[in-house]
GROMACS .gro file of C-alpha atoms in nm:
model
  350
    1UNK     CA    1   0.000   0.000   0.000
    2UNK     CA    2   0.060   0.165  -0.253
    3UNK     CA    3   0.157  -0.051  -0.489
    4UNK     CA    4   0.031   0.099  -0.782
    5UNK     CA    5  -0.066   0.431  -0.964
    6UNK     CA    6  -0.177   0.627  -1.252
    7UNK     CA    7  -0.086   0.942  -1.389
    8UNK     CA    8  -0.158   1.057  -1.716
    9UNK     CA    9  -0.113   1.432  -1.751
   10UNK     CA   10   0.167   1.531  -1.919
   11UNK     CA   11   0.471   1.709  -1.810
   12UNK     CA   12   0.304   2.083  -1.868
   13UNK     CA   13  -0.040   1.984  -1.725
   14UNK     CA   14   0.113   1.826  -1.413
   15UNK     CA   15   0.278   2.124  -1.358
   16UNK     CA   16  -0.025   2.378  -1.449
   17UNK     CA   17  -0.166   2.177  -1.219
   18UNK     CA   18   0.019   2.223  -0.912
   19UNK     CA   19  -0.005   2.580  -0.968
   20UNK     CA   20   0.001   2.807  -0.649
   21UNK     CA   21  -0.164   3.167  -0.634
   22UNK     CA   22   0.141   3.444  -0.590
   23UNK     CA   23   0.181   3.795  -0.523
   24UNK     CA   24   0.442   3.963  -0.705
   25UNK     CA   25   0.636   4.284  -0.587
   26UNK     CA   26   0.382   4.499  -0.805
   27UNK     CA   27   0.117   4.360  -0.580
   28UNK     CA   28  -0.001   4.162  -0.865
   29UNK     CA   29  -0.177   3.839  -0.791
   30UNK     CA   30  -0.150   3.565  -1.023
   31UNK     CA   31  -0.102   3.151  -1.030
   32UNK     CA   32   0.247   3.045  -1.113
   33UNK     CA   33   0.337   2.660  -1.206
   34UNK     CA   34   0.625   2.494  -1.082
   35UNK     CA   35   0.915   2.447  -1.298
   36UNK     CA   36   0.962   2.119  -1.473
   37UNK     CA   37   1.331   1.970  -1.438
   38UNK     CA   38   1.392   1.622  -1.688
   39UNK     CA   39   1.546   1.362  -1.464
   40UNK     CA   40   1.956   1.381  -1.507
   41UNK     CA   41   2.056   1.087  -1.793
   42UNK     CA   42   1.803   0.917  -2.024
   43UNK     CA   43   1.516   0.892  -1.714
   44UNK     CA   44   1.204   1.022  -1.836
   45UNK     CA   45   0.846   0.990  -1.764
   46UNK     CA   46   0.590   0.861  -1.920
   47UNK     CA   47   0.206   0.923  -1.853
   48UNK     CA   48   0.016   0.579  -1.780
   49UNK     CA   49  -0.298   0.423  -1.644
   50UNK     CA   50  -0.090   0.163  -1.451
   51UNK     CA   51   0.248   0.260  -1.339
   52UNK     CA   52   0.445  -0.009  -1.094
   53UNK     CA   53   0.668   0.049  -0.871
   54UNK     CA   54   1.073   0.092  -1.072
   55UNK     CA   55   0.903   0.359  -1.366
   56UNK     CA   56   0.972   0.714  -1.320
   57UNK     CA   57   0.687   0.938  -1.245
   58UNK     CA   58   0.643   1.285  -1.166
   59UNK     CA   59   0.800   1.390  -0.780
   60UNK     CA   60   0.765   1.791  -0.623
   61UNK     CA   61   1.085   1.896  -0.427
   62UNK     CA   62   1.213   2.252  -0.301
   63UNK     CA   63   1.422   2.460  -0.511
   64UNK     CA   64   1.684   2.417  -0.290
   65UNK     CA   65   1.789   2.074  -0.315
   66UNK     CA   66   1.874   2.154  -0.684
   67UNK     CA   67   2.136   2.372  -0.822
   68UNK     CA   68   2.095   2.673  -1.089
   69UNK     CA   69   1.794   2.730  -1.048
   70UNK     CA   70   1.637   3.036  -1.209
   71UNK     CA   71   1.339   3.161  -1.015
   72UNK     CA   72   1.095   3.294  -1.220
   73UNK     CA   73   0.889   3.465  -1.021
   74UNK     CA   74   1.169   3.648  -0.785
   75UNK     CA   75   1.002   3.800  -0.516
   76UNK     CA   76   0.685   3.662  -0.470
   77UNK     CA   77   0.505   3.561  -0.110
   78UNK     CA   78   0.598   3.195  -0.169
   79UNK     CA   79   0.945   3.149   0.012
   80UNK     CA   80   1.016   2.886  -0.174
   81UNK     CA   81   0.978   2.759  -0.531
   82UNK     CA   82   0.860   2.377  -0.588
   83UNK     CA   83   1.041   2.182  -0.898
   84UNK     CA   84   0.886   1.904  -1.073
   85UNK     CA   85   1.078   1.615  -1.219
   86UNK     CA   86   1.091   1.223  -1.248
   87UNK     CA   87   1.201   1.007  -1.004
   88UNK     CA   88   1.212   0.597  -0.994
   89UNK     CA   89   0.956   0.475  -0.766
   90UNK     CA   90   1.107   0.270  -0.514
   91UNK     CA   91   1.401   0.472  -0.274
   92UNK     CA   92   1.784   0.326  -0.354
   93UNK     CA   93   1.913   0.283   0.025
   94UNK     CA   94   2.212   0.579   0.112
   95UNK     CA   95   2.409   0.284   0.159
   96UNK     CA   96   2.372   0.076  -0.088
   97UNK     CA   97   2.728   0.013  -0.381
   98UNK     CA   98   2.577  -0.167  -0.605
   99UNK     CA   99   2.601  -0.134  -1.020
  100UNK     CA  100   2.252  -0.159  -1.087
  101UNK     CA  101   1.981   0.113  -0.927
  102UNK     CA  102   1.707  -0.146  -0.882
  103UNK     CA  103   1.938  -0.418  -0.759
  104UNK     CA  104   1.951  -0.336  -0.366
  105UNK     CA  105   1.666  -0.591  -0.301
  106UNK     CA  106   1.492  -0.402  -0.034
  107UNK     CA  107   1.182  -0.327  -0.041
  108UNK     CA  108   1.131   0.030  -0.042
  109UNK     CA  109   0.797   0.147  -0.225
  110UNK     CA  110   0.628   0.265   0.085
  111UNK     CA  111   0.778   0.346   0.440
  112UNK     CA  112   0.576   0.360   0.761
  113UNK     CA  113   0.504   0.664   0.960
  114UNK     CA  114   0.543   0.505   1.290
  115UNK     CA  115   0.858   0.369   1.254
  116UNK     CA  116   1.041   0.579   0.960
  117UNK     CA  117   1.297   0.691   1.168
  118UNK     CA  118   1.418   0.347   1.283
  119UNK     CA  119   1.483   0.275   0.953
  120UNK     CA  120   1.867   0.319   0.794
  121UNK     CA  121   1.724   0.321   0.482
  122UNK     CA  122   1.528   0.631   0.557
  123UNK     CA  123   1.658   0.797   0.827
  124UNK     CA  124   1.936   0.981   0.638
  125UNK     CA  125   1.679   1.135   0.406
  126UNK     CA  126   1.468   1.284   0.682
  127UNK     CA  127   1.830   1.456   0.852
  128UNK     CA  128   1.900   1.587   0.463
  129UNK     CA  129   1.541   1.716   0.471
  130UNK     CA  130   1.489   1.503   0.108
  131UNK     CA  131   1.125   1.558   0.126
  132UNK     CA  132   0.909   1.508  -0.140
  133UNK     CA  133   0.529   1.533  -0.330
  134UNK     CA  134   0.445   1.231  -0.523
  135UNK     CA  135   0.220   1.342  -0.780
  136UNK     CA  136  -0.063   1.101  -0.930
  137UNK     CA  137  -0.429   1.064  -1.076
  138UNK     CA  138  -0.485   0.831  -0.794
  139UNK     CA  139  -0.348   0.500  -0.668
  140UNK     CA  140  -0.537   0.132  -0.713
  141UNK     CA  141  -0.604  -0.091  -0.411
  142UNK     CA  142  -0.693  -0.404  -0.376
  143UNK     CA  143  -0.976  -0.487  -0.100
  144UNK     CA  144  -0.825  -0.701   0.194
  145UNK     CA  145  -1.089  -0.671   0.427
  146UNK     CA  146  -1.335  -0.931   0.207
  147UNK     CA  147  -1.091  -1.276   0.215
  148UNK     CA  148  -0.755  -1.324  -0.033
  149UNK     CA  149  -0.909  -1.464  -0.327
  150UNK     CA  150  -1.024  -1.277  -0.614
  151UNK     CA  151  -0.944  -0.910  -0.468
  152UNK     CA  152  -1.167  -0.644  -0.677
  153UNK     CA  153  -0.903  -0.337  -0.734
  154UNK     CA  154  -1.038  -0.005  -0.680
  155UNK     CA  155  -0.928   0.325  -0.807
  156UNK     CA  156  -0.847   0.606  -0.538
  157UNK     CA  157  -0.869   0.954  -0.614
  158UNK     CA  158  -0.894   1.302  -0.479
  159UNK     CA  159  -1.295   1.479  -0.496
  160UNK     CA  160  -1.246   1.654  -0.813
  161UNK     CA  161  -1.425   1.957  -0.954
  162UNK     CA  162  -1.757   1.983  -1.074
  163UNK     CA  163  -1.818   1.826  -1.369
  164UNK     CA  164  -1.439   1.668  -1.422
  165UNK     CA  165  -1.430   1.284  -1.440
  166UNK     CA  166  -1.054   1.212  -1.354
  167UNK     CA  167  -1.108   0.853  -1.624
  168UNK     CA  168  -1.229   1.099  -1.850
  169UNK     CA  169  -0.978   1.345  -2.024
  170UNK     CA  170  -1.277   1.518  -2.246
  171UNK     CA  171  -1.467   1.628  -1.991
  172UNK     CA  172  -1.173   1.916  -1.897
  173UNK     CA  173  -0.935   1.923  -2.148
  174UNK     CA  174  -1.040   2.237  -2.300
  175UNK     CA  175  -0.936   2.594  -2.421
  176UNK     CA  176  -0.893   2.750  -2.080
  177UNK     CA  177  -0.809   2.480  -1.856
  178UNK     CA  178  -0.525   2.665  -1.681
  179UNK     CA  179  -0.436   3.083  -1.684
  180UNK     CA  180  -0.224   3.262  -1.484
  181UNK     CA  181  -0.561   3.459  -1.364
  182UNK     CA  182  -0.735   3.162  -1.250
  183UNK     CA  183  -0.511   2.894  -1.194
  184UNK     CA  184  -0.607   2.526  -1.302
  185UNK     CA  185  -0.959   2.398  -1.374
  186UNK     CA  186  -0.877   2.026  -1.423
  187UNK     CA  187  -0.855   1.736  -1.263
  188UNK     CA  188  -0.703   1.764  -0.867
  189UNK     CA  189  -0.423   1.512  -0.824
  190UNK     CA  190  -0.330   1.360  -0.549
  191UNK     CA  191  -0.019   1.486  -0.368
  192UNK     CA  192   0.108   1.219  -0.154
  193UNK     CA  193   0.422   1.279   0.086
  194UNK     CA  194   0.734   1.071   0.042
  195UNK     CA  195   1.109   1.107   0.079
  196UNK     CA  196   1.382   1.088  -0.168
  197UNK     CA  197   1.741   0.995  -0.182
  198UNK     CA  198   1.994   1.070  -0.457
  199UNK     CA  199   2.261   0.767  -0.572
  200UNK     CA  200   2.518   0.807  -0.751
  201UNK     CA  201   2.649   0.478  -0.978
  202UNK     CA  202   2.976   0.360  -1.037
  203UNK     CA  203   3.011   0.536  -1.357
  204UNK     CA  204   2.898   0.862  -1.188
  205UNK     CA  205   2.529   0.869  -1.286
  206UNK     CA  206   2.279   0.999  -1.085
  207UNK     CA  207   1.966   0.793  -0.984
  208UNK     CA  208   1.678   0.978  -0.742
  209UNK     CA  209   1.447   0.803  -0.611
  210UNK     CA  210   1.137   0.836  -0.345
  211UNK     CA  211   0.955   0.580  -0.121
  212UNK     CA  212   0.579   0.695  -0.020
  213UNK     CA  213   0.512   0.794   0.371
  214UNK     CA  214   0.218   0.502   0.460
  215UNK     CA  215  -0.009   0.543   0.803
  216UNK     CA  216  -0.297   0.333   0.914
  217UNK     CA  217  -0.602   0.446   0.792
  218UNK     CA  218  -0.922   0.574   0.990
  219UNK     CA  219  -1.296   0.576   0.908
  220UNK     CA  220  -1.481   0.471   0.561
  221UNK     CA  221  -1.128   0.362   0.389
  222UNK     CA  222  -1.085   0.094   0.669
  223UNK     CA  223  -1.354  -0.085   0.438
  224UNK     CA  224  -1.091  -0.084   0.174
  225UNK     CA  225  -0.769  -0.112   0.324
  226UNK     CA  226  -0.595  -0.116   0.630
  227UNK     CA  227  -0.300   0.145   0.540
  228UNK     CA  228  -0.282   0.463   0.306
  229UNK     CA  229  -0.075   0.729   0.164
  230UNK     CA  230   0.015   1.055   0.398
  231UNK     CA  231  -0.216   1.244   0.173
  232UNK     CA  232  -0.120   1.695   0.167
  233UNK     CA  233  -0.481   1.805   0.143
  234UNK     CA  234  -0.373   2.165   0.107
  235UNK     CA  235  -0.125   2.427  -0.037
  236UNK     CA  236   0.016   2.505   0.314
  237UNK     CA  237   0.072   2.091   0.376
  238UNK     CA  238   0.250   2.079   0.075
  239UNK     CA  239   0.497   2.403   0.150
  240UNK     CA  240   0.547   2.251   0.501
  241UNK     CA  241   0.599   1.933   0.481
  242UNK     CA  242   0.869   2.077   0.157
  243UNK     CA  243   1.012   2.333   0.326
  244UNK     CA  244   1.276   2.152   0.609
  245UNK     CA  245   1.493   2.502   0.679
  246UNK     CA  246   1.183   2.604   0.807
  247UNK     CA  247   0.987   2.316   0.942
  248UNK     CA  248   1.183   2.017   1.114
  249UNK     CA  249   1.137   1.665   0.983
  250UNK     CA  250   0.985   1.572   1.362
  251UNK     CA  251   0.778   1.835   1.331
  252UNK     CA  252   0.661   1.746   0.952
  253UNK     CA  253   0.593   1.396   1.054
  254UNK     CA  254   0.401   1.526   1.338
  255UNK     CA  255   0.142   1.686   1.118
  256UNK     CA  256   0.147   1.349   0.889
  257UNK     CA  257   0.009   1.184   1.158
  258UNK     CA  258  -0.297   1.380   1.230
  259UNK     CA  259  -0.629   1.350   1.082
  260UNK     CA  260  -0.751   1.111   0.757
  261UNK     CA  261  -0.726   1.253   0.355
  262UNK     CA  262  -1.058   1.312   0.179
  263UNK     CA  263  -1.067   1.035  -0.051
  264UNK     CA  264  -1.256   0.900  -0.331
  265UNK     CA  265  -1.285   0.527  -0.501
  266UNK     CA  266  -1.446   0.306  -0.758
  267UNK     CA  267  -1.399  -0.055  -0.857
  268UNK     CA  268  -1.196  -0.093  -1.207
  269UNK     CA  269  -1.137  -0.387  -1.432
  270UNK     CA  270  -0.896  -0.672  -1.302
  271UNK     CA  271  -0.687  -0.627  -1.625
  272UNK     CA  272  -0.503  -0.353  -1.391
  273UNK     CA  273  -0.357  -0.672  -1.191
  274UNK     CA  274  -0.087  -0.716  -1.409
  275UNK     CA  275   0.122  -0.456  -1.503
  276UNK     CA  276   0.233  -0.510  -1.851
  277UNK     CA  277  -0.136  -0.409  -1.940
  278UNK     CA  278  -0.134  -0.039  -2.007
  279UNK     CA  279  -0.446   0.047  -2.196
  280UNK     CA  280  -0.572   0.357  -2.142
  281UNK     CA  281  -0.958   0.234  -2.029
  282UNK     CA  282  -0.768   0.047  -1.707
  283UNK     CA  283  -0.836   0.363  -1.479
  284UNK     CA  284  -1.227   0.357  -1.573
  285UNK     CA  285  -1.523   0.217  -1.348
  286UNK     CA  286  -1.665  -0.087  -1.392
  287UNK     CA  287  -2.019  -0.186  -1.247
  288UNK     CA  288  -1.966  -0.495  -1.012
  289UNK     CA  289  -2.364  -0.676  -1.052
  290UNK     CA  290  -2.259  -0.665  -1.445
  291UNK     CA  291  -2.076  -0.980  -1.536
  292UNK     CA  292  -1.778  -0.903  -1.740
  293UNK     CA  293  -1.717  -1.029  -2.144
  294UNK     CA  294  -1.592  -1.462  -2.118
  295UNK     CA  295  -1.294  -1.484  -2.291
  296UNK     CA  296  -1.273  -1.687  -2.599
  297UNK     CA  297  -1.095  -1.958  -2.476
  298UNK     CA  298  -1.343  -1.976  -2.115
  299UNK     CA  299  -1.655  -1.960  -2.400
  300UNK     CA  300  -1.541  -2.258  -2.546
  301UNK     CA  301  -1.483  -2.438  -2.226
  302UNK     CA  302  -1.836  -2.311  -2.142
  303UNK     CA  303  -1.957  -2.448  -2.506
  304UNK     CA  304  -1.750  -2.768  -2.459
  305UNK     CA  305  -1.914  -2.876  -2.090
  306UNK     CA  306  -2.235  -2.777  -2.178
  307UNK     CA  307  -2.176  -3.026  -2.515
  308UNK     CA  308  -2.069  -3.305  -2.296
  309UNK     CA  309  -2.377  -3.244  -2.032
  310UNK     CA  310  -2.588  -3.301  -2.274
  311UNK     CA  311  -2.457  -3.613  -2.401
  312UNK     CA  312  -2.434  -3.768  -2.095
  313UNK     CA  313  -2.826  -3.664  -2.020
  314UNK     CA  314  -2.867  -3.850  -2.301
  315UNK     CA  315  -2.673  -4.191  -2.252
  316UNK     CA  316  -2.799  -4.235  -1.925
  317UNK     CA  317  -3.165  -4.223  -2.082
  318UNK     CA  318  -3.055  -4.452  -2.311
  319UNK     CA  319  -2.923  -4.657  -2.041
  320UNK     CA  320  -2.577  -4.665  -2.218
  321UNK     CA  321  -2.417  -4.629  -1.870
  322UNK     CA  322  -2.519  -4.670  -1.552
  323UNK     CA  323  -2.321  -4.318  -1.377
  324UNK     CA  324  -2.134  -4.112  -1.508
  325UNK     CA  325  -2.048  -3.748  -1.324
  326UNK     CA  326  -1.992  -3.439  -1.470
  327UNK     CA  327  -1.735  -3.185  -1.310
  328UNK     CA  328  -1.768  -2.806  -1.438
  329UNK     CA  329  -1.432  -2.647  -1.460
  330UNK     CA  330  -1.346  -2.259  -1.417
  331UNK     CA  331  -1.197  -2.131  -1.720
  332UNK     CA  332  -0.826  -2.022  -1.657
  333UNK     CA  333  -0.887  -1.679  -1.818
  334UNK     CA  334  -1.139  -1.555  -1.556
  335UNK     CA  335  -0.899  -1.559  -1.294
  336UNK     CA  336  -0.750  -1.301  -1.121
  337UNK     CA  337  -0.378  -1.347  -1.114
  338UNK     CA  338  -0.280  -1.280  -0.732
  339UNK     CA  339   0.104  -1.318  -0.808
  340UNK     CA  340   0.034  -0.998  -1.034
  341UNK     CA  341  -0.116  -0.836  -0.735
  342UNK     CA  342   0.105  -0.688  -0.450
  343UNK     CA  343  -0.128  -0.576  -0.154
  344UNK     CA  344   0.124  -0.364   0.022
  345UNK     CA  345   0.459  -0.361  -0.151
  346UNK     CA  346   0.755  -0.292   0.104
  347UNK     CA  347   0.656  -0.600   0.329
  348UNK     CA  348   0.981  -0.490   0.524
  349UNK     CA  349   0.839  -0.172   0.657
  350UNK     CA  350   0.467  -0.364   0.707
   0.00000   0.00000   0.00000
């Protein structure tokens, strides 16, 4: 928990959409974006309905944990600029000296509130104050509160605006979506908190990386799941939890801890179990009382038993045999694939 997300805005809307309103020195008010920063090497991001944990996806950090920086906006209220740029899912431990980024075989997706500071994985990343925003549509869950087999996933979002369908890019992308007068009228994302570390390889390249900040959950999402994100509700809990010369990371995991985020779900298709599939209709809702399309191969498996059945109806009316028992089997197809689905990736930090 979380083990899986979706995030399909591009690189200018995810920005435009984190836009904050500002007040420059000519008293001015006006929404400014955050700058967007590519990802040092050949690292990019790339929008998706079903991103797993290793892919690079879109991560907010303060200005000053990167160098030459141009502020664009010198002087405004804000004391700090936000920068937007891709980092791989899953945090490379400080200590790790490996060759390959993804190689350190800890599990580091998600790190627990309670006990983040016990951890030498994380630990050095709260003293740096390597805070981050992960950015996202929403995340998918899997119910665990109903049994282990056959989980239904379920898409989790932020309440959006009126009228916006986050599955649903026509209902907002239009002329007008975002201005520097009135800000961004699309879909909300979710902002969930997380810390970063930078590693450097052998060769001298630079990986960054985050893991996601985890608590127990209260309330309705106990139905769903026992754990979810640290969800930053609002413009302040963002700059906070961002800002560490200002705000210490005690003090920043302090305000984690209280209260639950307002959050949104809706069951989606079990294709999203595995995540090779990437089609764009994966983040859509599905109603659960209608039974979903048979495969071809489970409709001829239906065909087949229904075939045999009959026949054997028919020889025992004959008196051709005296017994003969029939066994329905469950078509391999209509399964959900459980070793596709992780319920709470970084079992380490459970």
């Amino acid at each position: 928990m979380c083990g899986r997300t979706a995030c399909t805005l591009g690189p200018d809307e995810v920005c435009r959409s984190c836009s904050v309103r500002t007040v420059g020195k000519d008293g001015k008010k006006q929404y400014q974006a955050p700058q967007w920063r590519d990802h040092p090497g050949d690292h990019t991001y790339r929008p998706s309905t079903n991103i797993a944990p290793t892919r690079y996806t879109p991560v907010m950090i303060s200005e000053h944990h990167v160098r030459g920086v141009k502020r664009e906006n010198e002087g405004s209220e804000l004391p700090s600029q936000c920068i937007i740029q891709p980092m791989l899912w899953g945090l490379i431990p400080p200590f790790y000296k490996g060759e390959n980024a993804t190689g350190h075989g800890y599990s580091t997706t998600n790190c627990r509130l309670e006990d983040i500071e016990e951890k030498k994985s994380y630990k050095p990343s709260l003293v740096k104050g390597q805070r981050c925003v992960v950015l996202c549509d929403g995340f998918y869950e899997w119910q665990s509160t109903k049994g282990n087999k056959n989980k239904q996933p379920y898409f989790i979002h932020a309440p959006q605006p009126e009228g916006v369908k986050i599955w649903d890019r026509s209902t907002w992308d239009v002329k007008g979506v975002w201005s520097e007068e009135e800000g961004w009228k699309g879909p909300k994302l979710l902002k969930m908190a997380g810390i970063f570390s930078i590693w450097m390889s052998a060769e001298g390249g630079e990986v960054m990386s985050y893991s996601v900040v985890t608590k127990a959950s209260e309330g309705k999402f106990t139905s769903l799941h026992h754990r979810v994100p640290a969800i930053l509700n609002t413009d302040q809990e963002v700059q906070d939890w961002l800002d560490f010369g200002h705000v210490n990371y005690r003090t920043a995991l302090s305000h984690l801890a209280k209260g639950q985020p307002d959050l949104e779900w809706y069951p989606v298709s079990t294709q999203v179990n595995n995540s090779r599939n990437q089609e764009p209709e994966l983040n859509h809702p599905i109603d659960l009382d209608k039974k979903p399309p048979q495969s071809a191969s489970s409709q001829l498996m239906s065909n087949w038993l229904k075939m045999g059945s009959g026949r054997v109806k028919k020889e025992e009316k004959s008196g051709n045999i005296k017994e003969k028992e029939v066994k329905k089997e469950n078509g391999k197809d209509d399964e959900v694939k459980e070793e596709n689905v992780k319920e709470e990736p970084g079992s380490s930090d459970k």
